[in-house]
Amino acid sequence: MAIKIRQIKEKDLTISLFDHFNRYQDVKRCWRKEDGKWVLKDIAFTEQWSPEDYAYLVECLKNTIAAKGKVYGAFEDDALIGFCSIEHERFGSKKQYVELTSLHVSYEKRGAGIGKRLFETARSVAASFDAKKMYMSTHSCEETQAFYKAMGCVEAEEYRKEAVEKEPCDCQLECETGAEKHNGMTMGMVFGMCFGMLFGKLLFDNMAIGMSLGMMLGLFMGMSYDGSKSKKV
């Protein structure tokens, strides 16, 4: 059965949505920062969400949507097997971050690329919120950190105080969203199309030719324009 990623609306958020979801994790080793260096330590425990945990999760996801954030789910035959949530609020010294507040895949479905698809969905949403970076307060266990590293995440340049206070053992990470490049491409394409239409009208007195030239020029300018180069940091 094909796995589909789709947005979850507030009306869909009920406890029953998670009937087939299994948030289980058998942790053996975790990362800890000691004397400024990250070390992998033998810290073993098991996590298994309770009905109360799912009830709390539902309220948190509803709050995300109410605050203009977005929630996406991975579905297999209408059963939820993974989800992620992205907040709308931007923060950081330059308002460069939005936060990925959750990303989980049901225990039996891990290792099939579902987490990667959800992560890329979240990154696209973060870019649409015009955030330069996506911030994550992530579980410190070995497997979770390996996943985020594979997604291109690195230690956050700025730690979010609220996240650290809530989960002091978490690893604070960030990744680029590509928002500036996307915005630069859009500006380049719009400028190129307008210029091409004007050029075609003046040179050929033919708007159709101008539109064709504009589309080609806009595509070229959009692909070659990097919006980040036009901004001072």
mmCIF file of C-alpha atoms in Angstrom:
data_model
loop_
_atom_site.group_PDB
_atom_site.id
_atom_site.type_symbol
_atom_site.label_atom_id
_atom_site.label_comp_id
_atom_site.label_asym_id
_atom_site.label_seq_id
_atom_site.Cartn_x
_atom_site.Cartn_y
_atom_site.Cartn_z
ATOM 1 C CA MET A 1 0.000 0.000 0.000
ATOM 2 C CA ALA A 2 1.375 3.422 -0.992
ATOM 3 C CA ILE A 3 2.179 5.801 1.833
ATOM 4 C CA LYS A 4 0.732 9.283 1.417
ATOM 5 C CA ILE A 5 1.771 12.501 3.154
ATOM 6 C CA ARG A 6 -1.077 14.920 3.755
ATOM 7 C CA GLN A 7 -1.882 17.860 5.970
ATOM 8 C CA ILE A 8 -3.807 17.160 9.160
ATOM 9 C CA LYS A 9 -6.509 19.666 10.046
ATOM 10 C CA GLU A 10 -7.727 20.578 13.527
ATOM 11 C CA LYS A 11 -10.967 18.626 13.046
ATOM 12 C CA ASP A 12 -8.949 15.453 12.374
ATOM 13 C CA LEU A 13 -7.031 15.632 15.655
ATOM 14 C CA THR A 14 -8.606 13.093 17.973
ATOM 15 C CA ILE A 15 -7.206 10.319 20.141
ATOM 16 C CA SER A 16 -8.579 7.762 17.674
ATOM 17 C CA LEU A 17 -6.261 9.169 14.971
ATOM 18 C CA PHE A 18 -3.413 7.464 16.843
ATOM 19 C CA ASP A 19 -5.112 4.072 17.273
ATOM 20 C CA HIS A 20 -2.531 2.361 15.040
ATOM 21 C CA PHE A 21 0.446 4.478 16.080
ATOM 22 C CA ASN A 22 3.121 2.899 18.276
ATOM 23 C CA ARG A 23 5.555 5.353 19.868
ATOM 24 C CA TYR A 24 8.037 2.823 21.238
ATOM 25 C CA GLN A 25 11.777 3.231 21.548
ATOM 26 C CA ASP A 26 14.389 0.974 23.153
ATOM 27 C CA VAL A 27 17.251 3.330 23.940
ATOM 28 C CA LYS A 28 20.757 2.001 24.594
ATOM 29 C CA ARG A 29 23.077 4.987 24.168
ATOM 30 C CA CYS A 30 22.628 8.780 24.257
ATOM 31 C CA TRP A 31 24.722 11.815 23.420
ATOM 32 C CA ARG A 32 25.744 14.194 26.179
ATOM 33 C CA LYS A 33 27.835 17.363 26.043
ATOM 34 C CA GLU A 34 30.665 17.322 28.561
ATOM 35 C CA ASP A 35 33.370 19.997 28.793
ATOM 36 C CA GLY A 36 32.273 21.385 25.448
ATOM 37 C CA LYS A 37 32.500 18.028 23.625
ATOM 38 C CA TRP A 38 29.791 15.576 22.574
ATOM 39 C CA VAL A 39 30.260 12.052 23.903
ATOM 40 C CA LEU A 40 28.165 8.913 23.411
ATOM 41 C CA LYS A 41 27.273 7.380 26.755
ATOM 42 C CA ASP A 42 25.660 4.126 27.864
ATOM 43 C CA ILE A 43 22.263 5.425 28.959
ATOM 44 C CA ALA A 44 19.570 2.779 28.586
ATOM 45 C CA PHE A 45 15.805 3.095 28.976
ATOM 46 C CA THR A 46 12.569 2.280 27.172
ATOM 47 C CA GLU A 47 9.958 4.768 26.005
ATOM 48 C CA GLN A 48 6.328 3.835 25.393
ATOM 49 C CA TRP A 49 3.664 6.514 25.155
ATOM 50 C CA SER A 50 0.609 6.112 27.377
ATOM 51 C CA PRO A 51 -3.000 7.137 26.597
ATOM 52 C CA GLU A 52 -2.319 10.276 28.639
ATOM 53 C CA ASP A 53 0.696 11.059 26.446
ATOM 54 C CA TYR A 54 -1.437 10.822 23.313
ATOM 55 C CA ALA A 55 -4.115 13.040 24.856
ATOM 56 C CA TYR A 56 -1.453 15.656 25.638
ATOM 57 C CA LEU A 57 -0.040 15.303 22.107
ATOM 58 C CA VAL A 58 -3.445 15.999 20.557
ATOM 59 C CA GLU A 59 -3.766 19.225 22.542
ATOM 60 C CA CYS A 60 -0.239 20.293 21.562
ATOM 61 C CA LEU A 61 -0.932 19.691 17.858
ATOM 62 C CA LYS A 62 -4.189 21.617 18.100
ATOM 63 C CA ASN A 63 -2.281 24.503 19.636
ATOM 64 C CA THR A 64 0.198 24.387 16.749
ATOM 65 C CA ILE A 65 -2.602 24.737 14.198
ATOM 66 C CA ALA A 66 -4.334 27.461 16.232
ATOM 67 C CA ALA A 67 -1.068 29.439 16.152
ATOM 68 C CA LYS A 68 -0.940 29.170 12.317
ATOM 69 C CA GLY A 69 1.527 26.287 12.315
ATOM 70 C CA LYS A 70 1.017 23.099 10.298
ATOM 71 C CA VAL A 71 0.753 19.399 11.030
ATOM 72 C CA TYR A 72 1.374 16.676 8.440
ATOM 73 C CA GLY A 73 0.813 12.954 8.654
ATOM 74 C CA ALA A 74 2.040 9.872 6.795
ATOM 75 C CA PHE A 75 -0.858 7.519 6.096
ATOM 76 C CA GLU A 76 -0.941 3.913 4.972
ATOM 77 C CA ASP A 77 -4.430 2.731 4.043
ATOM 78 C CA ASP A 78 -5.849 5.665 6.084
ATOM 79 C CA ALA A 79 -3.893 4.612 9.195
ATOM 80 C CA LEU A 80 -1.531 7.235 10.645
ATOM 81 C CA ILE A 81 2.024 5.862 10.761
ATOM 82 C CA GLY A 82 4.014 9.087 11.100
ATOM 83 C CA PHE A 83 3.557 12.802 11.708
ATOM 84 C CA CYS A 84 5.368 16.107 12.086
ATOM 85 C CA SER A 85 4.458 19.575 13.322
ATOM 86 C CA ILE A 86 5.988 22.928 12.372
ATOM 87 C CA GLU A 87 5.371 26.145 14.277
ATOM 88 C CA HIS A 88 4.662 29.411 12.478
ATOM 89 C CA GLU A 89 6.343 31.734 14.972
ATOM 90 C CA ARG A 90 9.787 32.930 13.948
ATOM 91 C CA PHE A 91 12.450 33.477 16.584
ATOM 92 C CA GLY A 92 16.174 33.966 17.051
ATOM 93 C CA SER A 93 18.353 37.065 16.988
ATOM 94 C CA LYS A 94 17.479 37.640 13.332
ATOM 95 C CA LYS A 95 14.107 35.871 13.329
ATOM 96 C CA GLN A 96 15.831 33.169 11.318
ATOM 97 C CA TYR A 97 14.199 30.129 12.939
ATOM 98 C CA VAL A 98 10.896 28.306 13.019
ATOM 99 C CA GLU A 99 10.646 25.162 15.109
ATOM 100 C CA LEU A 100 9.981 21.591 14.105
ATOM 101 C CA THR A 101 8.262 20.596 17.346
ATOM 102 C CA SER A 102 7.624 16.933 16.540
ATOM 103 C CA LEU A 103 8.575 14.234 14.062
ATOM 104 C CA HIS A 104 7.709 10.625 14.876
ATOM 105 C CA VAL A 105 7.277 7.397 12.928
ATOM 106 C CA SER A 106 5.417 4.399 14.319
ATOM 107 C CA TYR A 107 7.830 1.737 15.617
ATOM 108 C CA GLU A 108 6.956 -0.990 13.082
ATOM 109 C CA LYS A 109 7.284 1.413 10.112
ATOM 110 C CA ARG A 110 10.733 2.834 10.774
ATOM 111 C CA GLY A 111 13.546 2.372 8.272
ATOM 112 C CA ALA A 112 11.308 2.791 5.221
ATOM 113 C CA GLY A 113 12.114 6.448 4.473
ATOM 114 C CA ILE A 114 8.942 7.834 6.062
ATOM 115 C CA GLY A 115 10.875 10.033 8.475
ATOM 116 C CA LYS A 116 12.860 11.516 5.607
ATOM 117 C CA ARG A 117 9.691 12.366 3.673
ATOM 118 C CA LEU A 118 8.156 14.024 6.724
ATOM 119 C CA PHE A 119 11.358 15.948 7.407
ATOM 120 C CA GLU A 120 11.527 17.284 3.841
ATOM 121 C CA THR A 121 7.847 18.231 4.060
ATOM 122 C CA ALA A 122 8.552 20.140 7.278
ATOM 123 C CA ARG A 123 11.563 21.859 5.713
ATOM 124 C CA SER A 124 9.428 23.027 2.780
ATOM 125 C CA VAL A 125 6.815 24.390 5.173
ATOM 126 C CA ALA A 126 9.516 26.207 7.147
ATOM 127 C CA ALA A 127 10.739 27.789 3.911
ATOM 128 C CA SER A 128 7.178 28.853 3.079
ATOM 129 C CA PHE A 129 7.112 30.619 6.458
ATOM 130 C CA ASP A 130 10.144 32.590 5.176
ATOM 131 C CA ALA A 131 12.437 31.143 7.835
ATOM 132 C CA LYS A 132 16.096 30.754 6.921
ATOM 133 C CA LYS A 133 16.530 27.843 9.341
ATOM 134 C CA MET A 134 14.473 25.099 10.954
ATOM 135 C CA TYR A 135 15.151 24.485 14.641
ATOM 136 C CA MET A 136 14.749 21.152 16.457
ATOM 137 C CA SER A 137 15.024 20.104 20.100
ATOM 138 C CA THR A 138 15.664 16.414 19.470
ATOM 139 C CA HIS A 139 15.928 13.188 21.438
ATOM 140 C CA SER A 140 19.571 12.565 22.332
ATOM 141 C CA CYS A 141 19.592 8.806 21.626
ATOM 142 C CA GLU A 142 22.090 7.459 19.119
ATOM 143 C CA GLU A 143 19.578 6.449 16.421
ATOM 144 C CA THR A 144 17.646 9.731 16.495
ATOM 145 C CA GLN A 145 20.809 11.814 16.197
ATOM 146 C CA ALA A 146 22.039 9.647 13.305
ATOM 147 C CA PHE A 147 18.776 10.366 11.460
ATOM 148 C CA TYR A 148 18.989 14.136 11.883
ATOM 149 C CA LYS A 149 22.659 14.166 10.914
ATOM 150 C CA ALA A 150 21.738 12.299 7.726
ATOM 151 C CA MET A 151 19.175 15.042 7.049
ATOM 152 C CA GLY A 152 21.941 17.649 7.156
ATOM 153 C CA CYS A 153 21.275 18.971 10.660
ATOM 154 C CA VAL A 154 24.004 20.468 12.826
ATOM 155 C CA GLU A 155 24.175 21.864 16.350
ATOM 156 C CA ALA A 156 22.140 25.058 16.597
ATOM 157 C CA GLU A 157 24.090 28.300 16.570
ATOM 158 C CA GLU A 158 21.544 29.746 18.993
ATOM 159 C CA TYR A 159 19.827 27.637 21.636
ATOM 160 C CA ARG A 160 16.157 28.340 22.343
ATOM 161 C CA LYS A 161 15.861 28.847 26.087
ATOM 162 C CA GLU A 162 12.325 27.443 26.334
ATOM 163 C CA ALA A 163 13.297 24.227 24.533
ATOM 164 C CA VAL A 164 16.341 23.643 26.733
ATOM 165 C CA GLU A 165 14.366 24.248 29.918
ATOM 166 C CA LYS A 166 11.625 21.851 28.815
ATOM 167 C CA GLU A 167 13.986 19.032 27.743
ATOM 168 C CA PRO A 168 17.498 19.696 29.127
ATOM 169 C CA CYS A 169 18.873 16.390 27.767
ATOM 170 C CA ASP A 170 17.744 17.061 24.192
ATOM 171 C CA CYS A 171 20.158 18.001 21.415
ATOM 172 C CA GLN A 172 19.442 21.432 19.940
ATOM 173 C CA LEU A 173 19.808 21.277 16.154
ATOM 174 C CA GLU A 174 19.190 23.372 13.065
ATOM 175 C CA CYS A 175 19.177 23.033 9.283
ATOM 176 C CA GLU A 176 18.911 25.389 6.344
ATOM 177 C CA THR A 177 15.491 25.664 4.706
ATOM 178 C CA GLY A 178 16.515 27.182 1.372
ATOM 179 C CA ALA A 179 14.027 30.031 1.859
ATOM 180 C CA GLU A 180 16.376 32.752 0.600
ATOM 181 C CA LYS A 181 17.289 30.781 -2.524
ATOM 182 C CA HIS A 182 13.616 30.056 -3.206
ATOM 183 C CA ASN A 183 12.683 33.718 -2.786
ATOM 184 C CA GLY A 184 15.570 34.778 -4.990
ATOM 185 C CA MET A 185 14.506 32.366 -7.732
ATOM 186 C CA THR A 186 10.941 33.693 -7.564
ATOM 187 C CA MET A 187 12.119 37.311 -7.836
ATOM 188 C CA GLY A 188 14.412 36.427 -10.710
ATOM 189 C CA MET A 189 11.666 34.605 -12.601
ATOM 190 C CA VAL A 190 9.161 37.439 -12.145
ATOM 191 C CA PHE A 191 11.690 40.072 -13.255
ATOM 192 C CA GLY A 192 12.811 37.989 -16.208
ATOM 193 C CA MET A 193 9.256 37.357 -17.426
ATOM 194 C CA CYS A 194 8.347 41.046 -17.206
ATOM 195 C CA PHE A 195 11.513 42.067 -19.028
ATOM 196 C CA GLY A 196 11.009 39.424 -21.693
ATOM 197 C CA MET A 197 7.401 40.432 -22.337
ATOM 198 C CA LEU A 198 8.415 44.081 -22.713
ATOM 199 C CA PHE A 199 11.349 43.146 -24.950
ATOM 200 C CA GLY A 200 9.143 40.961 -27.138
ATOM 201 C CA LYS A 201 6.476 43.642 -27.449
ATOM 202 C CA LEU A 202 8.948 46.362 -28.408
ATOM 203 C CA LEU A 203 11.108 44.264 -30.737
ATOM 204 C CA PHE A 204 8.491 42.061 -32.367
ATOM 205 C CA ASP A 205 5.284 43.922 -31.542
ATOM 206 C CA ASN A 206 3.928 40.544 -30.500
ATOM 207 C CA MET A 207 2.840 39.847 -26.927
ATOM 208 C CA ALA A 208 2.787 36.072 -27.470
ATOM 209 C CA ILE A 209 6.448 36.100 -28.512
ATOM 210 C CA GLY A 210 7.173 38.379 -25.571
ATOM 211 C CA MET A 211 5.534 35.967 -23.144
ATOM 212 C CA SER A 212 7.538 33.058 -24.554
ATOM 213 C CA LEU A 213 10.757 35.042 -24.266
ATOM 214 C CA GLY A 214 9.774 36.134 -20.786
ATOM 215 C CA MET A 215 9.182 32.589 -19.611
ATOM 216 C CA MET A 216 12.558 31.441 -20.932
ATOM 217 C CA LEU A 217 14.402 34.458 -19.560
ATOM 218 C CA GLY A 218 12.573 34.232 -16.245
ATOM 219 C CA LEU A 219 13.488 30.574 -15.838
ATOM 220 C CA PHE A 220 17.141 31.329 -16.610
ATOM 221 C CA MET A 221 17.310 34.290 -14.223
ATOM 222 C CA GLY A 222 15.441 32.432 -11.499
ATOM 223 C CA MET A 223 17.789 29.454 -11.631
ATOM 224 C CA SER A 224 20.896 31.677 -11.587
ATOM 225 C CA TYR A 225 19.751 34.218 -8.986
ATOM 226 C CA ASP A 226 20.718 33.611 -5.356
ATOM 227 C CA GLY A 227 18.658 35.825 -3.075
ATOM 228 C CA SER A 228 21.066 35.408 -0.191
ATOM 229 C CA LYS A 229 23.739 37.332 -2.102
ATOM 230 C CA SER A 230 21.567 40.443 -2.144
ATOM 231 C CA LYS A 231 21.178 40.558 1.617
ATOM 232 C CA LYS A 232 23.660 41.822 4.126
ATOM 233 C CA VAL A 233 24.118 39.654 7.192
#
